[in-house]
Amino acid sequence: MKERYFNTLFVISPEGKVVHKAAKNHVWCREHSCTPHDVYDRWVEVFGESLEAFYPVLRTDDIGNIGSICCSDGEYPEAVRALAFNGAEVVYRPSEAIPMTNSGYPGGGTWMIQNQAHAHFNSVYMICPNVGPVFLHPRMKHPFDVAGGHSHIVDYFGSVVSYSPSGYNTAVSAIIDIEALRQFRVMNLNSNWLKDLRTEIFRKMYDRPIHPANLWMKKDPERHQKVDEYYRQNIRRLIERGTFTPPAHEFPGARYKSASRSPEEEEWENIRQLWPQQGRD
C-alpha cells in the first residue's frame, strides 16, 4: 500500500543487512502513521495472521532472540507478552516522551514501571534507550527535549540494572546473560509466570473489538479532531459494556485545539513552508 506509511523498527546485522522489521502496532492519538490493525485485512492477506505477522522475533546464534516494540506499543501488556510467546528473550523498546518519562520520583516515570512489569511478567530483558533533544522543524533555534531521558535496561526479574537520567548523548550498559535467562525459564517453578498461564479463561476478553479495524483501508488517516472521536467512541463502547463506570459528573475532557487560524493553514502545502526550500525539493 504505497500511500500508507508505518512506524517501523529494524535491526541491521554486522554484515550491513536488514534482518528484522516490525511495524508499530499501537500509536498515540496524535500520530498519523498507520498500524497493521488500520489496514488489517490487507496486512493479513500479505503477511498472515500469526503472531509472527504482528510481533516478529529475530533469532540469532550469538545474542539471543530479539523482539522490538516502540513507544506506545509498550503501554499495552499484550505487546511484550506476544513477543515472549513468539520466543523473544530480549525486547528492544526505544523512546517514550514526557510526561510518561518524568511522572513521579525519582525518575523514569510510568515508562520505567511498564518496562519493569514487562520484564518480570514475561521473563525477558528490556533494553530501553530514549531519544535526545530534537529540532521539531528547521526554524527552531534550540532543540526540545521531548523525551526527557531516563534510558534504562531491565533484567528478567524486573530489576533495573542500568539507568541514566540524562536526556543527552550518553550510554547505558549492562550484561545481558542469555544463558542465565534460559536456565531460569526451564528450571524455575516460581517467578517464571509464562509456564502456567491459564489461557482458556482469558480468551473471552478479546471476543468483542474495542478499536475499529481497517480504519485507513479505504481512506487516508484523518485529522486529529476527527480521530479523537474514534477514541471517544471506544470509551462509550466500554461504558455500554459495563467495563467503565461513568462518573457522576460529565465534562468535555481534553480536546484538540489547532494552532492554525483556519483549516487551510493546516494543509501540508502551507505547513511545509516551515522547511527551507532545499528541504522541500
PDB file of C-alpha atoms in Angstrom:
ATOM      1  CA  MET A   1       0.000   0.000   0.000  1.00  0.00           C
ATOM      2  CA  LYS A   2       2.138   2.807  -1.329  1.00  0.00           C
ATOM      3  CA  GLU A   3       0.026   5.583   0.186  1.00  0.00           C
ATOM      4  CA  ARG A   4       0.318   4.244   3.737  1.00  0.00           C
ATOM      5  CA  TYR A   5       3.373   4.581   5.961  1.00  0.00           C
ATOM      6  CA  PHE A   6       4.221   2.713   9.126  1.00  0.00           C
ATOM      7  CA  ASN A   7       6.459   3.492  12.084  1.00  0.00           C
ATOM      8  CA  THR A   8       8.867   0.603  11.629  1.00  0.00           C
ATOM      9  CA  LEU A   9      11.648  -0.783  13.805  1.00  0.00           C
ATOM     10  CA  PHE A  10      14.525  -2.650  12.203  1.00  0.00           C
ATOM     11  CA  VAL A  11      17.721  -4.480  13.077  1.00  0.00           C
ATOM     12  CA  ILE A  12      20.855  -4.369  10.918  1.00  0.00           C
ATOM     13  CA  SER A  13      23.270  -7.300  11.063  1.00  0.00           C
ATOM     14  CA  PRO A  14      27.074  -6.868  11.402  1.00  0.00           C
ATOM     15  CA  GLU A  15      27.183  -7.526   7.647  1.00  0.00           C
ATOM     16  CA  GLY A  16      25.004  -4.491   6.996  1.00  0.00           C
ATOM     17  CA  LYS A  17      21.791  -6.344   6.090  1.00  0.00           C
ATOM     18  CA  VAL A  18      18.346  -5.543   7.456  1.00  0.00           C
ATOM     19  CA  VAL A  19      17.480  -8.794   9.246  1.00  0.00           C
ATOM     20  CA  HIS A  20      14.405  -7.719  11.205  1.00  0.00           C
ATOM     21  CA  LYS A  21      11.485  -5.360  10.634  1.00  0.00           C
ATOM     22  CA  ALA A  22       8.464  -4.777  12.840  1.00  0.00           C
ATOM     23  CA  ALA A  23       5.683  -2.237  12.421  1.00  0.00           C
ATOM     24  CA  LYS A  24       4.367  -0.355  15.422  1.00  0.00           C
ATOM     25  CA  ASN A  25       1.009  -1.844  16.422  1.00  0.00           C
ATOM     26  CA  HIS A  26      -0.293   0.929  18.701  1.00  0.00           C
ATOM     27  CA  VAL A  27       0.027   4.657  18.125  1.00  0.00           C
ATOM     28  CA  TRP A  28      -0.723   7.702  20.228  1.00  0.00           C
ATOM     29  CA  CYS A  29      -3.809   9.585  19.101  1.00  0.00           C
ATOM     30  CA  ARG A  30      -1.645  12.389  17.662  1.00  0.00           C
ATOM     31  CA  GLU A  31       0.341  10.130  15.342  1.00  0.00           C
ATOM     32  CA  HIS A  32      -0.543   9.936  11.680  1.00  0.00           C
ATOM     33  CA  SER A  33       1.299   6.730  10.866  1.00  0.00           C
ATOM     34  CA  CYS A  34      -0.694   3.593  10.191  1.00  0.00           C
ATOM     35  CA  THR A  35      -0.622   0.380  12.154  1.00  0.00           C
ATOM     36  CA  PRO A  36      -1.232  -3.121  10.778  1.00  0.00           C
ATOM     37  CA  HIS A  37      -4.628  -3.009  12.507  1.00  0.00           C
ATOM     38  CA  ASP A  38      -5.588   0.095  10.496  1.00  0.00           C
ATOM     39  CA  VAL A  39      -5.264  -1.939   7.292  1.00  0.00           C
ATOM     40  CA  TYR A  40      -5.913  -5.281   8.962  1.00  0.00           C
ATOM     41  CA  ASP A  41      -7.474  -7.183   6.059  1.00  0.00           C
ATOM     42  CA  ARG A  42      -4.683  -6.219   3.687  1.00  0.00           C
ATOM     43  CA  TRP A  43      -1.985  -6.954   6.275  1.00  0.00           C
ATOM     44  CA  VAL A  44      -3.371 -10.443   6.892  1.00  0.00           C
ATOM     45  CA  GLU A  45      -3.649 -11.026   3.171  1.00  0.00           C
ATOM     46  CA  VAL A  46       0.055 -10.275   2.699  1.00  0.00           C
ATOM     47  CA  PHE A  47       1.631 -11.481   5.960  1.00  0.00           C
ATOM     48  CA  GLY A  48      -0.928 -13.860   7.511  1.00  0.00           C
ATOM     49  CA  GLU A  49      -2.480 -13.631  10.977  1.00  0.00           C
ATOM     50  CA  SER A  50       0.095 -15.444  13.106  1.00  0.00           C
ATOM     51  CA  LEU A  51       1.964 -13.813  15.988  1.00  0.00           C
ATOM     52  CA  GLU A  52       4.932 -13.563  13.633  1.00  0.00           C
ATOM     53  CA  ALA A  53       2.912 -11.339  11.308  1.00  0.00           C
ATOM     54  CA  PHE A  54       2.434  -8.702  14.018  1.00  0.00           C
ATOM     55  CA  TYR A  55       5.176  -9.397  16.564  1.00  0.00           C
ATOM     56  CA  PRO A  56       8.122 -10.922  14.693  1.00  0.00           C
ATOM     57  CA  VAL A  57      11.187 -12.155  16.579  1.00  0.00           C
ATOM     58  CA  LEU A  58      14.758 -12.215  15.275  1.00  0.00           C
ATOM     59  CA  ARG A  59      16.533 -15.420  16.303  1.00  0.00           C
ATOM     60  CA  THR A  60      20.320 -15.098  16.421  1.00  0.00           C
ATOM     61  CA  ASP A  61      23.057 -17.596  17.211  1.00  0.00           C
ATOM     62  CA  ASP A  62      25.070 -15.278  19.441  1.00  0.00           C
ATOM     63  CA  ILE A  63      22.931 -12.683  21.245  1.00  0.00           C
ATOM     64  CA  GLY A  64      19.580 -14.412  21.756  1.00  0.00           C
ATOM     65  CA  ASN A  65      16.115 -13.900  20.326  1.00  0.00           C
ATOM     66  CA  ILE A  66      15.217 -10.258  19.849  1.00  0.00           C
ATOM     67  CA  GLY A  67      11.806  -8.615  19.642  1.00  0.00           C
ATOM     68  CA  SER A  68      11.104  -4.935  19.190  1.00  0.00           C
ATOM     69  CA  ILE A  69       8.351  -2.507  20.109  1.00  0.00           C
ATOM     70  CA  CYS A  70       8.292   1.265  20.147  1.00  0.00           C
ATOM     71  CA  CYS A  71       6.912   3.893  22.486  1.00  0.00           C
ATOM     72  CA  SER A  72       3.111   3.466  22.675  1.00  0.00           C
ATOM     73  CA  ASP A  73       3.331  -0.254  21.932  1.00  0.00           C
ATOM     74  CA  GLY A  74       4.725  -0.804  25.410  1.00  0.00           C
ATOM     75  CA  GLU A  75       1.699   0.763  27.054  1.00  0.00           C
ATOM     76  CA  TYR A  76      -0.194  -2.462  26.417  1.00  0.00           C
ATOM     77  CA  PRO A  77       0.817  -5.615  28.339  1.00  0.00           C
ATOM     78  CA  GLU A  78      -0.170  -7.795  25.386  1.00  0.00           C
ATOM     79  CA  ALA A  79       2.656  -6.456  23.206  1.00  0.00           C
ATOM     80  CA  VAL A  80       5.621  -7.909  25.108  1.00  0.00           C
ATOM     81  CA  ARG A  81       3.608 -10.989  26.043  1.00  0.00           C
ATOM     82  CA  ALA A  82       3.062 -11.657  22.330  1.00  0.00           C
ATOM     83  CA  LEU A  83       6.793 -11.316  21.704  1.00  0.00           C
ATOM     84  CA  ALA A  84       7.550 -13.630  24.634  1.00  0.00           C
ATOM     85  CA  PHE A  85       5.144 -16.263  23.326  1.00  0.00           C
ATOM     86  CA  ASN A  86       6.888 -15.933  19.982  1.00  0.00           C
ATOM     87  CA  GLY A  87      10.259 -16.709  21.609  1.00  0.00           C
ATOM     88  CA  ALA A  88      11.695 -13.287  22.449  1.00  0.00           C
ATOM     89  CA  GLU A  89      14.349 -13.154  25.160  1.00  0.00           C
ATOM     90  CA  VAL A  90      15.400  -9.540  24.701  1.00  0.00           C
ATOM     91  CA  VAL A  91      12.888  -6.819  23.879  1.00  0.00           C
ATOM     92  CA  TYR A  92      14.146  -3.535  22.473  1.00  0.00           C
ATOM     93  CA  ARG A  93      11.794  -0.649  23.288  1.00  0.00           C
ATOM     94  CA  PRO A  94      13.191   2.707  22.197  1.00  0.00           C
ATOM     95  CA  SER A  95      11.781   6.074  23.146  1.00  0.00           C
ATOM     96  CA  GLU A  96       8.990   7.460  25.218  1.00  0.00           C
ATOM     97  CA  ALA A  97       8.019  11.071  25.787  1.00  0.00           C
ATOM     98  CA  ILE A  98       7.120  13.332  28.657  1.00  0.00           C
ATOM     99  CA  PRO A  99       5.034  13.243  30.808  1.00  0.00           C
ATOM    100  CA  MET A 100       5.325   9.427  30.871  1.00  0.00           C
ATOM    101  CA  THR A 101       9.084   9.525  31.433  1.00  0.00           C
ATOM    102  CA  ASN A 102       9.126  12.091  34.215  1.00  0.00           C
ATOM    103  CA  SER A 103       5.986  11.421  36.231  1.00  0.00           C
ATOM    104  CA  GLY A 104       6.733  10.583  39.839  1.00  0.00           C
ATOM    105  CA  TYR A 105      10.014  10.335  41.691  1.00  0.00           C
ATOM    106  CA  PRO A 106      12.929   9.538  41.435  1.00  0.00           C
ATOM    107  CA  GLY A 107      12.753   9.209  37.641  1.00  0.00           C
ATOM    108  CA  GLY A 108      11.732   7.107  34.692  1.00  0.00           C
ATOM    109  CA  GLY A 109       8.026   7.595  35.294  1.00  0.00           C
ATOM    110  CA  THR A 110       5.442   5.164  34.017  1.00  0.00           C
ATOM    111  CA  TRP A 111       7.797   4.241  31.168  1.00  0.00           C
ATOM    112  CA  MET A 112      10.132   2.515  33.604  1.00  0.00           C
ATOM    113  CA  ILE A 113       7.237   0.978  35.544  1.00  0.00           C
ATOM    114  CA  GLN A 114       5.887  -0.546  32.336  1.00  0.00           C
ATOM    115  CA  ASN A 115       9.253  -1.932  31.299  1.00  0.00           C
ATOM    116  CA  GLN A 116       9.901  -3.463  34.697  1.00  0.00           C
ATOM    117  CA  ALA A 117       6.478  -5.106  34.569  1.00  0.00           C
ATOM    118  CA  HIS A 118       7.029  -6.377  31.015  1.00  0.00           C
ATOM    119  CA  ALA A 119      10.341  -7.924  32.042  1.00  0.00           C
ATOM    120  CA  HIS A 120       9.033  -9.515  35.231  1.00  0.00           C
ATOM    121  CA  PHE A 121       5.762 -10.889  33.870  1.00  0.00           C
ATOM    122  CA  ASN A 122       7.347 -12.354  30.733  1.00  0.00           C
ATOM    123  CA  SER A 123      10.902 -13.235  31.873  1.00  0.00           C
ATOM    124  CA  VAL A 124      12.636 -11.083  29.269  1.00  0.00           C
ATOM    125  CA  TYR A 125      15.312  -8.419  29.229  1.00  0.00           C
ATOM    126  CA  MET A 126      14.052  -4.945  28.325  1.00  0.00           C
ATOM    127  CA  ILE A 127      16.505  -2.587  26.604  1.00  0.00           C
ATOM    128  CA  CYS A 128      15.016   0.902  26.616  1.00  0.00           C
ATOM    129  CA  PRO A 129      17.078   3.782  25.184  1.00  0.00           C
ATOM    130  CA  ASN A 130      15.467   7.176  24.829  1.00  0.00           C
ATOM    131  CA  VAL A 131      15.946   9.828  22.163  1.00  0.00           C
ATOM    132  CA  GLY A 132      17.726  13.099  22.812  1.00  0.00           C
ATOM    133  CA  PRO A 133      16.524  16.652  22.167  1.00  0.00           C
ATOM    134  CA  VAL A 134      15.134  17.193  18.683  1.00  0.00           C
ATOM    135  CA  PHE A 135      14.501  20.092  16.318  1.00  0.00           C
ATOM    136  CA  LEU A 136      10.801  19.861  15.515  1.00  0.00           C
ATOM    137  CA  HIS A 137      11.424  21.869  12.365  1.00  0.00           C
ATOM    138  CA  PRO A 138      14.476  23.610  10.884  1.00  0.00           C
ATOM    139  CA  ARG A 139      13.496  27.106  12.015  1.00  0.00           C
ATOM    140  CA  MET A 140      13.737  26.203  15.689  1.00  0.00           C
ATOM    141  CA  LYS A 141      16.686  27.935  17.347  1.00  0.00           C
ATOM    142  CA  HIS A 142      17.060  25.364  20.128  1.00  0.00           C
ATOM    143  CA  PRO A 143      16.165  21.671  20.253  1.00  0.00           C
ATOM    144  CA  PHE A 144      13.400  20.494  22.543  1.00  0.00           C
ATOM    145  CA  ASP A 145      13.892  17.564  24.912  1.00  0.00           C
ATOM    146  CA  VAL A 146      10.504  15.997  24.271  1.00  0.00           C
ATOM    147  CA  ALA A 147      11.590  12.624  25.656  1.00  0.00           C
ATOM    148  CA  GLY A 148      13.132  13.606  28.979  1.00  0.00           C
ATOM    149  CA  GLY A 149      15.881  10.972  29.134  1.00  0.00           C
ATOM    150  CA  HIS A 150      15.761   8.075  31.634  1.00  0.00           C
ATOM    151  CA  SER A 151      17.200   5.356  29.405  1.00  0.00           C
ATOM    152  CA  HIS A 152      17.488   2.027  31.203  1.00  0.00           C
ATOM    153  CA  ILE A 153      17.947  -1.730  30.996  1.00  0.00           C
ATOM    154  CA  VAL A 154      15.798  -4.164  32.985  1.00  0.00           C
ATOM    155  CA  ASP A 155      16.687  -7.805  33.652  1.00  0.00           C
ATOM    156  CA  TYR A 156      14.243 -10.709  33.568  1.00  0.00           C
ATOM    157  CA  PHE A 157      13.485 -10.339  37.292  1.00  0.00           C
ATOM    158  CA  GLY A 158      12.184  -6.823  36.624  1.00  0.00           C
ATOM    159  CA  SER A 159      15.183  -5.140  38.278  1.00  0.00           C
ATOM    160  CA  VAL A 160      16.690  -2.017  36.720  1.00  0.00           C
ATOM    161  CA  VAL A 161      20.329  -2.982  36.145  1.00  0.00           C
ATOM    162  CA  SER A 162      21.449   0.187  34.355  1.00  0.00           C
ATOM    163  CA  TYR A 163      19.978   3.669  34.224  1.00  0.00           C
ATOM    164  CA  SER A 164      20.793   7.234  33.192  1.00  0.00           C
ATOM    165  CA  PRO A 165      18.587  10.251  33.874  1.00  0.00           C
ATOM    166  CA  SER A 166      20.340  12.244  31.136  1.00  0.00           C
ATOM    167  CA  GLY A 167      18.441  13.359  28.071  1.00  0.00           C
ATOM    168  CA  TYR A 168      21.635  13.991  26.131  1.00  0.00           C
ATOM    169  CA  ASN A 169      24.074  11.715  24.307  1.00  0.00           C
ATOM    170  CA  THR A 170      25.165   9.096  26.816  1.00  0.00           C
ATOM    171  CA  ALA A 171      25.451   5.342  27.310  1.00  0.00           C
ATOM    172  CA  VAL A 172      23.574   2.772  29.380  1.00  0.00           C
ATOM    173  CA  SER A 173      25.211  -0.649  29.653  1.00  0.00           C
ATOM    174  CA  ALA A 174      24.695  -3.968  31.403  1.00  0.00           C
ATOM    175  CA  ILE A 175      25.435  -7.667  30.962  1.00  0.00           C
ATOM    176  CA  ILE A 176      22.688  -9.472  29.044  1.00  0.00           C
ATOM    177  CA  ASP A 177      23.106 -13.092  30.148  1.00  0.00           C
ATOM    178  CA  ILE A 178      21.007 -15.105  27.711  1.00  0.00           C
ATOM    179  CA  GLU A 179      22.161 -18.453  29.107  1.00  0.00           C
ATOM    180  CA  ALA A 180      21.105 -17.461  32.633  1.00  0.00           C
ATOM    181  CA  LEU A 181      17.702 -16.424  31.299  1.00  0.00           C
ATOM    182  CA  ARG A 182      17.258 -19.739  29.503  1.00  0.00           C
ATOM    183  CA  GLN A 183      18.224 -21.683  32.618  1.00  0.00           C
ATOM    184  CA  PHE A 184      15.757 -19.619  34.650  1.00  0.00           C
ATOM    185  CA  ARG A 185      12.933 -20.290  32.216  1.00  0.00           C
ATOM    186  CA  VAL A 186      13.360 -24.065  32.109  1.00  0.00           C
ATOM    187  CA  MET A 187      14.322 -24.737  35.760  1.00  0.00           C
ATOM    188  CA  ASN A 188      12.384 -22.279  37.907  1.00  0.00           C
ATOM    189  CA  LEU A 189       8.878 -23.100  39.139  1.00  0.00           C
ATOM    190  CA  ASN A 190       8.499 -19.745  40.886  1.00  0.00           C
ATOM    191  CA  SER A 191       8.576 -16.283  39.265  1.00  0.00           C
ATOM    192  CA  ASN A 192       8.518 -17.994  35.856  1.00  0.00           C
ATOM    193  CA  TRP A 193       4.961 -16.980  35.120  1.00  0.00           C
ATOM    194  CA  LEU A 194       4.513 -17.780  31.452  1.00  0.00           C
ATOM    195  CA  LYS A 195       4.693 -21.552  32.005  1.00  0.00           C
ATOM    196  CA  ASP A 196       1.425 -21.788  33.935  1.00  0.00           C
ATOM    197  CA  LEU A 197      -0.775 -19.244  32.193  1.00  0.00           C
ATOM    198  CA  ARG A 198      -4.397 -20.447  32.110  1.00  0.00           C
ATOM    199  CA  THR A 199      -5.104 -19.273  28.582  1.00  0.00           C
ATOM    200  CA  GLU A 200      -8.680 -20.545  28.294  1.00  0.00           C
ATOM    201  CA  ILE A 201     -10.048 -18.229  30.990  1.00  0.00           C
ATOM    202  CA  PHE A 202      -8.787 -15.094  29.225  1.00  0.00           C
ATOM    203  CA  ARG A 203      -9.941 -15.770  25.680  1.00  0.00           C
ATOM    204  CA  LYS A 204     -13.367 -14.168  26.004  1.00  0.00           C
ATOM    205  CA  MET A 205     -11.825 -10.794  26.883  1.00  0.00           C
ATOM    206  CA  TYR A 206     -10.899 -10.312  23.249  1.00  0.00           C
ATOM    207  CA  ASP A 207     -14.019 -11.657  21.538  1.00  0.00           C
ATOM    208  CA  ARG A 208     -15.518  -8.197  21.067  1.00  0.00           C
ATOM    209  CA  PRO A 209     -13.433  -5.485  19.387  1.00  0.00           C
ATOM    210  CA  ILE A 210     -12.785  -2.111  21.003  1.00  0.00           C
ATOM    211  CA  HIS A 211     -10.858  -0.038  18.463  1.00  0.00           C
ATOM    212  CA  PRO A 212     -12.236  -0.499  14.926  1.00  0.00           C
ATOM    213  CA  ALA A 213     -10.048  -2.331  12.431  1.00  0.00           C
ATOM    214  CA  ASN A 214      -9.384  -1.234   8.841  1.00  0.00           C
ATOM    215  CA  LEU A 215      -9.912   2.474   9.574  1.00  0.00           C
ATOM    216  CA  TRP A 216      -7.495   3.544   6.865  1.00  0.00           C
ATOM    217  CA  MET A 217      -8.045   0.767   4.324  1.00  0.00           C
ATOM    218  CA  LYS A 218     -10.162   2.928   2.020  1.00  0.00           C
ATOM    219  CA  LYS A 219      -9.255   6.459   3.140  1.00  0.00           C
ATOM    220  CA  ASP A 220      -6.248   8.403   4.334  1.00  0.00           C
ATOM    221  CA  PRO A 221      -5.680   8.849   8.084  1.00  0.00           C
ATOM    222  CA  GLU A 222      -7.894  11.703   9.209  1.00  0.00           C
ATOM    223  CA  ARG A 223      -7.073  14.847  11.142  1.00  0.00           C
ATOM    224  CA  HIS A 224      -6.649  14.919  14.903  1.00  0.00           C
ATOM    225  CA  GLN A 225     -10.093  16.285  15.716  1.00  0.00           C
ATOM    226  CA  LYS A 226     -11.825  13.527  13.760  1.00  0.00           C
ATOM    227  CA  VAL A 227      -9.524  10.809  15.095  1.00  0.00           C
ATOM    228  CA  ASP A 228     -10.289  11.919  18.647  1.00  0.00           C
ATOM    229  CA  GLU A 229     -13.902  10.988  18.030  1.00  0.00           C
ATOM    230  CA  TYR A 230     -12.939   7.400  17.224  1.00  0.00           C
ATOM    231  CA  TYR A 231     -11.228   7.156  20.595  1.00  0.00           C
ATOM    232  CA  ARG A 232     -14.237   8.679  22.355  1.00  0.00           C
ATOM    233  CA  GLN A 233     -16.471   6.134  20.640  1.00  0.00           C
ATOM    234  CA  ASN A 234     -14.193   3.441  22.083  1.00  0.00           C
ATOM    235  CA  ILE A 235     -14.753   4.877  25.554  1.00  0.00           C
ATOM    236  CA  ARG A 236     -18.518   4.942  25.034  1.00  0.00           C
ATOM    237  CA  ARG A 237     -18.349   1.348  23.844  1.00  0.00           C
ATOM    238  CA  LEU A 238     -16.611   0.304  27.062  1.00  0.00           C
ATOM    239  CA  ILE A 239     -19.202   2.175  29.147  1.00  0.00           C
ATOM    240  CA  GLU A 240     -22.034   0.401  27.341  1.00  0.00           C
ATOM    241  CA  ARG A 241     -20.432  -2.970  28.052  1.00  0.00           C
ATOM    242  CA  GLY A 242     -20.035  -2.193  31.723  1.00  0.00           C
ATOM    243  CA  THR A 243     -16.232  -2.166  31.555  1.00  0.00           C
ATOM    244  CA  PHE A 244     -16.105   1.514  32.525  1.00  0.00           C
ATOM    245  CA  THR A 245     -18.473   3.022  35.082  1.00  0.00           C
ATOM    246  CA  PRO A 246     -19.306   6.611  34.113  1.00  0.00           C
ATOM    247  CA  PRO A 247     -18.509   9.313  36.688  1.00  0.00           C
ATOM    248  CA  ALA A 248     -21.210  11.282  38.497  1.00  0.00           C
ATOM    249  CA  HIS A 249     -20.425  14.430  36.520  1.00  0.00           C
ATOM    250  CA  GLU A 250     -19.638  14.629  32.824  1.00  0.00           C
ATOM    251  CA  PHE A 251     -17.098  17.108  31.457  1.00  0.00           C
ATOM    252  CA  PRO A 252     -15.856  17.666  27.889  1.00  0.00           C
ATOM    253  CA  GLY A 253     -12.347  16.441  28.655  1.00  0.00           C
ATOM    254  CA  ALA A 254      -9.215  17.103  26.610  1.00  0.00           C
ATOM    255  CA  ARG A 255      -9.813  18.390  23.113  1.00  0.00           C
ATOM    256  CA  TYR A 256      -7.603  19.006  20.127  1.00  0.00           C
ATOM    257  CA  LYS A 257      -7.048  22.711  19.624  1.00  0.00           C
ATOM    258  CA  SER A 258      -5.477  23.698  16.366  1.00  0.00           C
ATOM    259  CA  ALA A 259      -2.632  26.202  16.319  1.00  0.00           C
ATOM    260  CA  SER A 260      -3.884  27.397  12.934  1.00  0.00           C
ATOM    261  CA  ARG A 261      -6.473  30.070  12.420  1.00  0.00           C
ATOM    262  CA  SER A 262      -8.248  28.195   9.647  1.00  0.00           C
ATOM    263  CA  PRO A 263      -8.387  24.658   8.230  1.00  0.00           C
ATOM    264  CA  GLU A 264      -6.496  25.889   5.180  1.00  0.00           C
ATOM    265  CA  GLU A 265      -3.478  26.765   7.325  1.00  0.00           C
ATOM    266  CA  GLU A 266      -3.233  23.125   8.382  1.00  0.00           C
ATOM    267  CA  GLU A 267      -2.837  21.888   4.820  1.00  0.00           C
ATOM    268  CA  TRP A 268       0.560  20.329   4.156  1.00  0.00           C
ATOM    269  CA  GLU A 269       1.341  22.786   1.389  1.00  0.00           C
ATOM    270  CA  ASN A 270       1.233  25.570   3.987  1.00  0.00           C
ATOM    271  CA  ILE A 271       2.904  23.712   6.861  1.00  0.00           C
ATOM    272  CA  ARG A 272       5.833  22.695   4.673  1.00  0.00           C
ATOM    273  CA  GLN A 273       6.808  26.361   4.372  1.00  0.00           C
ATOM    274  CA  LEU A 274       8.494  25.901   7.757  1.00  0.00           C
ATOM    275  CA  TRP A 275      11.197  23.965   5.958  1.00  0.00           C
ATOM    276  CA  PRO A 276      13.877  25.606   3.789  1.00  0.00           C
ATOM    277  CA  GLN A 277      13.456  25.360   0.036  1.00  0.00           C
ATOM    278  CA  GLN A 278      16.197  22.728  -0.276  1.00  0.00           C
ATOM    279  CA  GLY A 279      14.357  20.538   2.204  1.00  0.00           C
ATOM    280  CA  ARG A 280      11.189  20.691   0.124  1.00  0.00           C
ATOM    281  CA  ASP A 281      12.613  19.713  -3.248  1.00  0.00           C
TER     282      ASP A 281
END
